[in-house]
Each structure stands twice: as structure tokens, then as C-alpha cells.
């Protein structure tokens, strides 16, 4: 009798994985299917032919390498800048009592209530006179500003989970507050910083609205906007577009593989006592 629930549980997990991973498989399948088979063969799980020509065209005959590089610059810069600011702000909210603390926290939360479509026009009017349109710096500043509030609350929760006694003990041993923060608290909050980095990197890597409205030059386009270059007036280059999507997934996968051990530490922290 115990075998049936176990089988049902495993089948449920398998069905969920199939449902979640099938779109990824379909993207890869289209990227490897020759153009002449995409429409003539119809919908099939396995193509009768395979080609890497779409990847070659994307790398050699399009501006995708430029879009790809721009996205890397914007995403990594936004992730590290946001995490740095959020770590400082989260520490301040967690450890200090100061006038206006509740008001500032409320304002940070208030900024998350507006849909981006509602504020894109005012932002454009602010950034255009400053020369920050058609600029990677402008995107970095916008992405950082919109990700800092959530990242701050995220980092505050990690600082709140660390007992103040550790910091006070380090200060009693002669450390300054900054030294206690750097030597004691920061190593303990690495899982939190990894989670913040991952969240912000993903948000900046896949963001479309601001990059679409603020960027119209190919040399500073990011890859979400650059994907539109595969859509012409009379046709859509599905194979090349899907090949570009597959290559765009690689940095995100590598990034999360790099920070995975810190995320695991955060998930398992406190699971074992002793």
C-alpha cells in the first residue's frame, strides 16, 4: 500500500518536470531544425534533420554578439551595484534606530506599487536631458534604482537573522563596527548576498520595457531588444531567434552554477544543531 503513494509522488514530479522543461526543449529543437523543415515538416517532437547553421548566422551575420556583451555589462554592473547598496541599507535598517526609519521603509515599499508602464514616460523625460538615453549607464542606473528597494528588504532579513551578540563580541575584542561588519557579519551573509545577486542579475538580464523605450541604437542594445531584429516586415527568422535565445541562457546558467553553493548554505543554515 505504501508503494502506490510513492509511485504517484514520483509520477507527479516527473509530470511537473516535463511540463516545466518542455518549452526549453522546444526552443532547442527549433534552433537545431533547418529552415526548410520548420514549415514543411509540421509539428514533430524530433526533427528529421539537424543543423548548427542558425548559431553560426547569429554569431557571424548579426549584431547579437554586441547585444550579448551589452547585456552582460548591464546585468553584472546592476547586480553588484544593487547588492552593495542593498547590503549597506539592509544593515542600517537591521542594526540602527533612527528618525524617519519607518517613513523611509514605507517609501521604499511605496515605489514597488506602480506598474512600470505607468512611469516609463516620466523617466524618459528625466533621462533625456541628462543624456542617459541610448546609454548603458542609463540602463544600469534605472535597473539599480528599481531593484534596490526589494534587495534592501531581502538583505535586512538576512542581517536580522544574525544575532547582535556576535557583532558586539567582536567590538568588545577591539574591532571597530566596520571591522565587525567586514570580518564577522559579511561572511555570514554571503548566502543572502548570493540570493540578491541572483535575483537582480535575472531581473536585469531579462528586462525589456526600459531597454526598448530608452535604447534605439544597435551598438547599445541589450539582447531582449536585439531579439526583435530577427523579426522582419514579411517574415520571422525562427531558427536564428531560438539559437540566440539558447545562447542567451548560458550566462544565467553559469552565474547560478557559480553562486549555487552559497545559495545551498543559505537554505541549509540552521538545519543542524550542535
PDB file of C-alpha atoms in Angstrom:
ATOM      1  CA  UNK A   1       0.000   0.000   0.000  1.00  0.00           C
ATOM      2  CA  UNK A   2       2.897   2.343   0.658  1.00  0.00           C
ATOM      3  CA  UNK A   3       4.206   1.746  -2.857  1.00  0.00           C
ATOM      4  CA  UNK A   4       1.263   3.408  -4.602  1.00  0.00           C
ATOM      5  CA  UNK A   5       1.679   6.855  -2.928  1.00  0.00           C
ATOM      6  CA  UNK A   6       5.412   6.705  -3.680  1.00  0.00           C
ATOM      7  CA  UNK A   7       4.770   5.921  -7.347  1.00  0.00           C
ATOM      8  CA  UNK A   8       2.158   8.678  -7.524  1.00  0.00           C
ATOM      9  CA  UNK A   9       4.598  11.146  -5.950  1.00  0.00           C
ATOM     10  CA  UNK A  10       7.352  10.262  -8.437  1.00  0.00           C
ATOM     11  CA  UNK A  11       4.967  10.459 -11.379  1.00  0.00           C
ATOM     12  CA  UNK A  12       3.767  13.873 -10.218  1.00  0.00           C
ATOM     13  CA  UNK A  13       7.343  15.148 -10.042  1.00  0.00           C
ATOM     14  CA  UNK A  14       8.090  13.705 -13.486  1.00  0.00           C
ATOM     15  CA  UNK A  15       4.967  15.330 -14.947  1.00  0.00           C
ATOM     16  CA  UNK A  16       5.884  18.686 -13.445  1.00  0.00           C
ATOM     17  CA  UNK A  17       9.449  18.481 -14.780  1.00  0.00           C
ATOM     18  CA  UNK A  18       8.137  17.555 -18.210  1.00  0.00           C
ATOM     19  CA  UNK A  19       5.730  20.500 -18.144  1.00  0.00           C
ATOM     20  CA  UNK A  20       8.439  22.928 -16.955  1.00  0.00           C
ATOM     21  CA  UNK A  21      11.229  21.782 -19.274  1.00  0.00           C
ATOM     22  CA  UNK A  22       9.227  21.205 -22.455  1.00  0.00           C
ATOM     23  CA  UNK A  23       9.382  24.885 -23.576  1.00  0.00           C
ATOM     24  CA  UNK A  24      13.170  24.784 -23.192  1.00  0.00           C
ATOM     25  CA  UNK A  25      13.329  21.592 -25.246  1.00  0.00           C
ATOM     26  CA  UNK A  26      11.142  23.162 -27.941  1.00  0.00           C
ATOM     27  CA  UNK A  27      13.429  26.220 -28.150  1.00  0.00           C
ATOM     28  CA  UNK A  28      16.476  23.998 -28.588  1.00  0.00           C
ATOM     29  CA  UNK A  29      14.621  21.837 -31.127  1.00  0.00           C
ATOM     30  CA  UNK A  30      13.703  24.841 -33.292  1.00  0.00           C
ATOM     31  CA  UNK A  31      17.243  26.245 -33.056  1.00  0.00           C
ATOM     32  CA  UNK A  32      18.616  22.980 -34.488  1.00  0.00           C
ATOM     33  CA  UNK A  33      15.982  22.468 -37.211  1.00  0.00           C
ATOM     34  CA  UNK A  34      16.911  23.549 -40.773  1.00  0.00           C
ATOM     35  CA  UNK A  35      14.801  26.358 -42.229  1.00  0.00           C
ATOM     36  CA  UNK A  36      13.345  24.168 -44.955  1.00  0.00           C
ATOM     37  CA  UNK A  37      11.948  21.775 -42.339  1.00  0.00           C
ATOM     38  CA  UNK A  38      10.485  24.324 -39.932  1.00  0.00           C
ATOM     39  CA  UNK A  39       7.359  24.831 -42.021  1.00  0.00           C
ATOM     40  CA  UNK A  40       7.303  21.834 -44.359  1.00  0.00           C
ATOM     41  CA  UNK A  41       7.663  19.176 -41.648  1.00  0.00           C
ATOM     42  CA  UNK A  42       4.951  20.478 -39.340  1.00  0.00           C
ATOM     43  CA  UNK A  43       4.866  19.945 -35.582  1.00  0.00           C
ATOM     44  CA  UNK A  44       7.087  16.998 -34.644  1.00  0.00           C
ATOM     45  CA  UNK A  45       8.921  16.183 -31.441  1.00  0.00           C
ATOM     46  CA  UNK A  46      12.118  15.270 -33.302  1.00  0.00           C
ATOM     47  CA  UNK A  47      13.328  16.966 -36.491  1.00  0.00           C
ATOM     48  CA  UNK A  48      14.351  14.767 -39.406  1.00  0.00           C
ATOM     49  CA  UNK A  49      17.479  16.888 -39.828  1.00  0.00           C
ATOM     50  CA  UNK A  50      19.778  18.874 -37.566  1.00  0.00           C
ATOM     51  CA  UNK A  51      21.890  21.937 -38.338  1.00  0.00           C
ATOM     52  CA  UNK A  52      24.069  24.363 -36.415  1.00  0.00           C
ATOM     53  CA  UNK A  53      23.767  26.925 -39.173  1.00  0.00           C
ATOM     54  CA  UNK A  54      21.410  29.116 -37.129  1.00  0.00           C
ATOM     55  CA  UNK A  55      24.037  29.500 -34.407  1.00  0.00           C
ATOM     56  CA  UNK A  56      26.676  30.356 -36.996  1.00  0.00           C
ATOM     57  CA  UNK A  57      24.469  33.014 -38.592  1.00  0.00           C
ATOM     58  CA  UNK A  58      23.673  34.550 -35.215  1.00  0.00           C
ATOM     59  CA  UNK A  59      27.357  34.784 -34.296  1.00  0.00           C
ATOM     60  CA  UNK A  60      28.714  35.928 -37.651  1.00  0.00           C
ATOM     61  CA  UNK A  61      25.919  37.617 -39.610  1.00  0.00           C
ATOM     62  CA  UNK A  62      24.051  39.545 -36.908  1.00  0.00           C
ATOM     63  CA  UNK A  63      24.675  42.072 -34.149  1.00  0.00           C
ATOM     64  CA  UNK A  64      23.859  39.532 -31.455  1.00  0.00           C
ATOM     65  CA  UNK A  65      27.451  39.430 -30.051  1.00  0.00           C
ATOM     66  CA  UNK A  66      27.135  43.167 -29.411  1.00  0.00           C
ATOM     67  CA  UNK A  67      23.713  42.757 -27.800  1.00  0.00           C
ATOM     68  CA  UNK A  68      25.064  39.886 -25.718  1.00  0.00           C
ATOM     69  CA  UNK A  69      28.060  41.891 -24.491  1.00  0.00           C
ATOM     70  CA  UNK A  70      25.875  44.873 -23.618  1.00  0.00           C
ATOM     71  CA  UNK A  71      23.543  42.665 -21.574  1.00  0.00           C
ATOM     72  CA  UNK A  72      26.475  41.182 -19.680  1.00  0.00           C
ATOM     73  CA  UNK A  73      27.821  44.631 -18.838  1.00  0.00           C
ATOM     74  CA  UNK A  74      24.433  45.944 -17.718  1.00  0.00           C
ATOM     75  CA  UNK A  75      23.402  42.845 -15.763  1.00  0.00           C
ATOM     76  CA  UNK A  76      26.648  42.304 -13.868  1.00  0.00           C
ATOM     77  CA  UNK A  77      27.058  46.015 -13.122  1.00  0.00           C
ATOM     78  CA  UNK A  78      23.463  46.279 -11.898  1.00  0.00           C
ATOM     79  CA  UNK A  79      23.726  43.127  -9.779  1.00  0.00           C
ATOM     80  CA  UNK A  80      26.926  44.158  -7.984  1.00  0.00           C
ATOM     81  CA  UNK A  81      25.938  47.808  -7.533  1.00  0.00           C
ATOM     82  CA  UNK A  82      22.475  46.911  -6.247  1.00  0.00           C
ATOM     83  CA  UNK A  83      23.830  44.270  -3.866  1.00  0.00           C
ATOM     84  CA  UNK A  84      26.399  46.697  -2.478  1.00  0.00           C
ATOM     85  CA  UNK A  85      23.800  49.398  -1.841  1.00  0.00           C
ATOM     86  CA  UNK A  86      21.227  46.913  -0.515  1.00  0.00           C
ATOM     87  CA  UNK A  87      23.745  45.351   1.872  1.00  0.00           C
ATOM     88  CA  UNK A  88      24.587  48.749   3.367  1.00  0.00           C
ATOM     89  CA  UNK A  89      20.939  49.796   3.587  1.00  0.00           C
ATOM     90  CA  UNK A  90      19.826  46.422   4.942  1.00  0.00           C
ATOM     91  CA  UNK A  91      22.477  46.570   7.645  1.00  0.00           C
ATOM     92  CA  UNK A  92      21.373  50.073   8.635  1.00  0.00           C
ATOM     93  CA  UNK A  93      17.694  49.045   8.856  1.00  0.00           C
ATOM     94  CA  UNK A  94      18.584  45.942  10.837  1.00  0.00           C
ATOM     95  CA  UNK A  95      21.021  47.385  13.374  1.00  0.00           C
ATOM     96  CA  UNK A  96      20.132  51.053  13.908  1.00  0.00           C
ATOM     97  CA  UNK A  97      17.163  53.044  15.150  1.00  0.00           C
ATOM     98  CA  UNK A  98      16.999  56.489  13.568  1.00  0.00           C
ATOM     99  CA  UNK A  99      14.454  59.194  12.922  1.00  0.00           C
ATOM    100  CA  UNK A 100      12.363  58.539   9.815  1.00  0.00           C
ATOM    101  CA  UNK A 101      13.237  54.842   9.625  1.00  0.00           C
ATOM    102  CA  UNK A 102       9.615  53.743   9.246  1.00  0.00           C
ATOM    103  CA  UNK A 103       8.943  56.518   6.725  1.00  0.00           C
ATOM    104  CA  UNK A 104      11.934  55.575   4.582  1.00  0.00           C
ATOM    105  CA  UNK A 105      10.961  51.900   4.662  1.00  0.00           C
ATOM    106  CA  UNK A 106       7.427  52.877   3.677  1.00  0.00           C
ATOM    107  CA  UNK A 107       8.697  54.984   0.768  1.00  0.00           C
ATOM    108  CA  UNK A 108      10.839  52.088  -0.471  1.00  0.00           C
ATOM    109  CA  UNK A 109       7.816  49.826  -0.352  1.00  0.00           C
ATOM    110  CA  UNK A 110       5.663  52.509  -1.991  1.00  0.00           C
ATOM    111  CA  UNK A 111       7.935  52.586  -5.061  1.00  0.00           C
ATOM    112  CA  UNK A 112       7.081  48.955  -5.763  1.00  0.00           C
ATOM    113  CA  UNK A 113       3.366  49.659  -6.099  1.00  0.00           C
ATOM    114  CA  UNK A 114       3.444  51.365  -9.506  1.00  0.00           C
ATOM    115  CA  UNK A 115       3.437  49.407 -12.787  1.00  0.00           C
ATOM    116  CA  UNK A 116       6.437  50.198 -14.959  1.00  0.00           C
ATOM    117  CA  UNK A 117       4.276  51.168 -17.930  1.00  0.00           C
ATOM    118  CA  UNK A 118       2.829  53.990 -15.853  1.00  0.00           C
ATOM    119  CA  UNK A 119       6.178  55.654 -15.121  1.00  0.00           C
ATOM    120  CA  UNK A 120       8.192  54.996 -18.278  1.00  0.00           C
ATOM    121  CA  UNK A 121       7.249  58.361 -19.848  1.00  0.00           C
ATOM    122  CA  UNK A 122       8.272  60.498 -16.829  1.00  0.00           C
ATOM    123  CA  UNK A 123      11.518  58.567 -16.561  1.00  0.00           C
ATOM    124  CA  UNK A 124      12.278  59.193 -20.220  1.00  0.00           C
ATOM    125  CA  UNK A 125      11.646  62.940 -19.753  1.00  0.00           C
ATOM    126  CA  UNK A 126      14.061  62.968 -16.818  1.00  0.00           C
ATOM    127  CA  UNK A 127      16.803  60.954 -18.502  1.00  0.00           C
ATOM    128  CA  UNK A 128      16.731  62.547 -21.965  1.00  0.00           C
ATOM    129  CA  UNK A 129      18.074  65.988 -20.869  1.00  0.00           C
ATOM    130  CA  UNK A 130      20.807  64.222 -18.891  1.00  0.00           C
ATOM    131  CA  UNK A 131      21.994  62.339 -21.976  1.00  0.00           C
ATOM    132  CA  UNK A 132      21.267  58.964 -20.398  1.00  0.00           C
ATOM    133  CA  UNK A 133      19.111  57.610 -23.204  1.00  0.00           C
ATOM    134  CA  UNK A 134      20.907  55.325 -25.671  1.00  0.00           C
ATOM    135  CA  UNK A 135      23.379  54.664 -22.867  1.00  0.00           C
ATOM    136  CA  UNK A 136      24.303  51.550 -20.933  1.00  0.00           C
ATOM    137  CA  UNK A 137      24.943  53.753 -17.904  1.00  0.00           C
ATOM    138  CA  UNK A 138      21.360  54.961 -18.046  1.00  0.00           C
ATOM    139  CA  UNK A 139      20.054  51.379 -18.033  1.00  0.00           C
ATOM    140  CA  UNK A 140      22.331  50.459 -15.127  1.00  0.00           C
ATOM    141  CA  UNK A 141      21.091  53.410 -13.068  1.00  0.00           C
ATOM    142  CA  UNK A 142      17.425  52.669 -13.829  1.00  0.00           C
ATOM    143  CA  UNK A 143      17.742  48.953 -13.087  1.00  0.00           C
ATOM    144  CA  UNK A 144      19.634  49.665  -9.881  1.00  0.00           C
ATOM    145  CA  UNK A 145      17.047  52.194  -8.690  1.00  0.00           C
ATOM    146  CA  UNK A 146      14.160  49.795  -9.253  1.00  0.00           C
ATOM    147  CA  UNK A 147      15.856  46.759  -7.711  1.00  0.00           C
ATOM    148  CA  UNK A 148      17.325  48.407  -4.598  1.00  0.00           C
ATOM    149  CA  UNK A 149      14.072  48.505  -2.540  1.00  0.00           C
ATOM    150  CA  UNK A 150      13.340  44.778  -2.771  1.00  0.00           C
ATOM    151  CA  UNK A 151      17.024  43.890  -2.416  1.00  0.00           C
ATOM    152  CA  UNK A 152      17.259  46.073   0.702  1.00  0.00           C
ATOM    153  CA  UNK A 153      14.405  44.258   2.430  1.00  0.00           C
ATOM    154  CA  UNK A 154      15.934  40.944   1.360  1.00  0.00           C
ATOM    155  CA  UNK A 155      19.321  41.808   2.864  1.00  0.00           C
ATOM    156  CA  UNK A 156      17.698  43.197   6.011  1.00  0.00           C
ATOM    157  CA  UNK A 157      16.038  39.840   6.620  1.00  0.00           C
ATOM    158  CA  UNK A 158      19.439  38.115   6.482  1.00  0.00           C
ATOM    159  CA  UNK A 159      21.026  40.628   8.872  1.00  0.00           C
ATOM    160  CA  UNK A 160      18.056  40.249  11.231  1.00  0.00           C
ATOM    161  CA  UNK A 161      18.705  36.500  11.373  1.00  0.00           C
ATOM    162  CA  UNK A 162      22.255  37.052  12.692  1.00  0.00           C
ATOM    163  CA  UNK A 163      22.418  37.588  16.491  1.00  0.00           C
ATOM    164  CA  UNK A 164      23.682  41.005  17.514  1.00  0.00           C
ATOM    165  CA  UNK A 165      25.805  39.285  20.182  1.00  0.00           C
ATOM    166  CA  UNK A 166      28.308  38.184  17.522  1.00  0.00           C
ATOM    167  CA  UNK A 167      28.872  41.739  16.399  1.00  0.00           C
ATOM    168  CA  UNK A 168      29.030  43.084  19.944  1.00  0.00           C
ATOM    169  CA  UNK A 169      31.528  40.384  20.972  1.00  0.00           C
ATOM    170  CA  UNK A 170      33.796  41.339  18.074  1.00  0.00           C
ATOM    171  CA  UNK A 171      33.608  45.007  19.087  1.00  0.00           C
ATOM    172  CA  UNK A 172      34.451  44.093  22.690  1.00  0.00           C
ATOM    173  CA  UNK A 173      37.561  42.341  21.374  1.00  0.00           C
ATOM    174  CA  UNK A 174      38.730  45.579  19.806  1.00  0.00           C
ATOM    175  CA  UNK A 175      37.110  45.602  16.372  1.00  0.00           C
ATOM    176  CA  UNK A 176      35.509  48.740  15.067  1.00  0.00           C
ATOM    177  CA  UNK A 177      31.936  48.494  13.812  1.00  0.00           C
ATOM    178  CA  UNK A 178      33.175  48.385  10.222  1.00  0.00           C
ATOM    179  CA  UNK A 179      35.704  45.656  11.065  1.00  0.00           C
ATOM    180  CA  UNK A 180      32.996  43.633  12.820  1.00  0.00           C
ATOM    181  CA  UNK A 181      30.773  44.050   9.761  1.00  0.00           C
ATOM    182  CA  UNK A 182      33.524  43.037   7.358  1.00  0.00           C
ATOM    183  CA  UNK A 183      35.051  40.161   9.357  1.00  0.00           C
ATOM    184  CA  UNK A 184      32.036  38.708  11.166  1.00  0.00           C
ATOM    185  CA  UNK A 185      28.759  39.649   9.501  1.00  0.00           C
ATOM    186  CA  UNK A 186      29.694  39.692   5.817  1.00  0.00           C
ATOM    187  CA  UNK A 187      30.888  36.056   5.711  1.00  0.00           C
ATOM    188  CA  UNK A 188      27.646  35.009   7.405  1.00  0.00           C
ATOM    189  CA  UNK A 189      25.533  36.933   4.898  1.00  0.00           C
ATOM    190  CA  UNK A 190      27.193  35.502   1.786  1.00  0.00           C
ATOM    191  CA  UNK A 191      24.134  33.296   1.102  1.00  0.00           C
ATOM    192  CA  UNK A 192      21.935  36.386   1.307  1.00  0.00           C
ATOM    193  CA  UNK A 193      24.212  38.345  -0.993  1.00  0.00           C
ATOM    194  CA  UNK A 194      24.227  35.424  -3.433  1.00  0.00           C
ATOM    195  CA  UNK A 195      20.432  35.339  -3.429  1.00  0.00           C
ATOM    196  CA  UNK A 196      20.318  39.087  -4.006  1.00  0.00           C
ATOM    197  CA  UNK A 197      22.875  38.878  -6.806  1.00  0.00           C
ATOM    198  CA  UNK A 198      20.909  36.109  -8.477  1.00  0.00           C
ATOM    199  CA  UNK A 199      17.596  37.927  -8.233  1.00  0.00           C
ATOM    200  CA  UNK A 200      18.938  41.244  -9.551  1.00  0.00           C
ATOM    201  CA  UNK A 201      21.018  39.634 -12.301  1.00  0.00           C
ATOM    202  CA  UNK A 202      17.988  37.723 -13.569  1.00  0.00           C
ATOM    203  CA  UNK A 203      15.788  40.828 -13.459  1.00  0.00           C
ATOM    204  CA  UNK A 204      18.310  42.949 -15.369  1.00  0.00           C
ATOM    205  CA  UNK A 205      19.192  40.185 -17.844  1.00  0.00           C
ATOM    206  CA  UNK A 206      15.599  39.661 -18.971  1.00  0.00           C
ATOM    207  CA  UNK A 207      14.248  43.228 -18.680  1.00  0.00           C
ATOM    208  CA  UNK A 208      12.651  44.508 -21.889  1.00  0.00           C
ATOM    209  CA  UNK A 209      10.468  47.567 -21.288  1.00  0.00           C
ATOM    210  CA  UNK A 210      13.088  50.128 -20.248  1.00  0.00           C
ATOM    211  CA  UNK A 211      15.667  48.912 -22.755  1.00  0.00           C
ATOM    212  CA  UNK A 212      13.038  49.046 -25.515  1.00  0.00           C
ATOM    213  CA  UNK A 213      11.937  52.588 -24.661  1.00  0.00           C
ATOM    214  CA  UNK A 214      15.329  54.105 -23.830  1.00  0.00           C
ATOM    215  CA  UNK A 215      17.556  52.425 -26.430  1.00  0.00           C
ATOM    216  CA  UNK A 216      17.278  52.727 -30.210  1.00  0.00           C
ATOM    217  CA  UNK A 217      20.878  52.317 -31.338  1.00  0.00           C
ATOM    218  CA  UNK A 218      22.201  48.858 -32.211  1.00  0.00           C
ATOM    219  CA  UNK A 219      25.560  49.457 -30.568  1.00  0.00           C
ATOM    220  CA  UNK A 220      23.995  49.828 -27.111  1.00  0.00           C
ATOM    221  CA  UNK A 221      21.019  47.451 -27.404  1.00  0.00           C
ATOM    222  CA  UNK A 222      20.637  44.590 -24.969  1.00  0.00           C
ATOM    223  CA  UNK A 223      19.711  41.121 -26.159  1.00  0.00           C
ATOM    224  CA  UNK A 224      15.957  41.206 -25.224  1.00  0.00           C
ATOM    225  CA  UNK A 225      15.540  44.143 -27.610  1.00  0.00           C
ATOM    226  CA  UNK A 226      18.033  42.670 -30.055  1.00  0.00           C
ATOM    227  CA  UNK A 227      15.824  39.614 -30.492  1.00  0.00           C
ATOM    228  CA  UNK A 228      13.383  41.865 -32.340  1.00  0.00           C
ATOM    229  CA  UNK A 229      15.977  42.240 -35.101  1.00  0.00           C
ATOM    230  CA  UNK A 230      15.134  38.697 -36.195  1.00  0.00           C
ATOM    231  CA  UNK A 231      11.579  39.850 -36.942  1.00  0.00           C
ATOM    232  CA  UNK A 232      11.326  41.495 -40.357  1.00  0.00           C
ATOM    233  CA  UNK A 233       8.351  43.039 -42.138  1.00  0.00           C
ATOM    234  CA  UNK A 234       7.482  39.890 -44.031  1.00  0.00           C
ATOM    235  CA  UNK A 235       8.998  37.007 -42.063  1.00  0.00           C
ATOM    236  CA  UNK A 236      10.371  35.822 -38.732  1.00  0.00           C
ATOM    237  CA  UNK A 237      13.733  34.039 -38.558  1.00  0.00           C
ATOM    238  CA  UNK A 238      12.588  31.491 -36.003  1.00  0.00           C
ATOM    239  CA  UNK A 239      15.688  29.335 -36.160  1.00  0.00           C
ATOM    240  CA  UNK A 240      18.082  32.224 -35.611  1.00  0.00           C
ATOM    241  CA  UNK A 241      15.895  33.755 -32.913  1.00  0.00           C
ATOM    242  CA  UNK A 242      15.755  30.486 -30.964  1.00  0.00           C
ATOM    243  CA  UNK A 243      19.502  29.989 -31.403  1.00  0.00           C
ATOM    244  CA  UNK A 244      20.040  33.439 -29.910  1.00  0.00           C
ATOM    245  CA  UNK A 245      17.727  32.563 -27.006  1.00  0.00           C
ATOM    246  CA  UNK A 246      19.679  29.361 -26.312  1.00  0.00           C
ATOM    247  CA  UNK A 247      22.958  31.270 -26.210  1.00  0.00           C
ATOM    248  CA  UNK A 248      21.387  33.938 -24.008  1.00  0.00           C
ATOM    249  CA  UNK A 249      20.503  31.260 -21.431  1.00  0.00           C
ATOM    250  CA  UNK A 250      24.143  30.252 -20.970  1.00  0.00           C
ATOM    251  CA  UNK A 251      25.333  33.220 -18.824  1.00  0.00           C
ATOM    252  CA  UNK A 252      22.385  32.909 -16.435  1.00  0.00           C
ATOM    253  CA  UNK A 253      23.006  29.173 -16.014  1.00  0.00           C
ATOM    254  CA  UNK A 254      26.729  29.689 -15.420  1.00  0.00           C
ATOM    255  CA  UNK A 255      26.067  32.524 -12.977  1.00  0.00           C
ATOM    256  CA  UNK A 256      23.705  30.443 -10.853  1.00  0.00           C
ATOM    257  CA  UNK A 257      26.080  27.480 -11.025  1.00  0.00           C
ATOM    258  CA  UNK A 258      28.802  29.748  -9.603  1.00  0.00           C
ATOM    259  CA  UNK A 259      26.695  31.028  -6.681  1.00  0.00           C
ATOM    260  CA  UNK A 260      24.907  27.719  -6.077  1.00  0.00           C
ATOM    261  CA  UNK A 261      26.980  26.670  -3.078  1.00  0.00           C
ATOM    262  CA  UNK A 262      26.207  29.957  -1.317  1.00  0.00           C
ATOM    263  CA  UNK A 263      22.501  29.511  -2.023  1.00  0.00           C
ATOM    264  CA  UNK A 264      22.661  25.986  -0.618  1.00  0.00           C
ATOM    265  CA  UNK A 265      24.364  27.321   2.507  1.00  0.00           C
ATOM    266  CA  UNK A 266      21.521  29.771   2.935  1.00  0.00           C
ATOM    267  CA  UNK A 267      18.892  27.051   2.537  1.00  0.00           C
ATOM    268  CA  UNK A 268      20.579  24.671   4.968  1.00  0.00           C
ATOM    269  CA  UNK A 269      21.742  27.221   7.566  1.00  0.00           C
ATOM    270  CA  UNK A 270      20.465  26.232  10.963  1.00  0.00           C
ATOM    271  CA  UNK A 271      19.215  22.827   9.805  1.00  0.00           C
ATOM    272  CA  UNK A 272      21.665  21.039  12.081  1.00  0.00           C
ATOM    273  CA  UNK A 273      22.283  21.974  15.695  1.00  0.00           C
ATOM    274  CA  UNK A 274      25.370  21.194  17.633  1.00  0.00           C
TER     275      UNK A 274
END
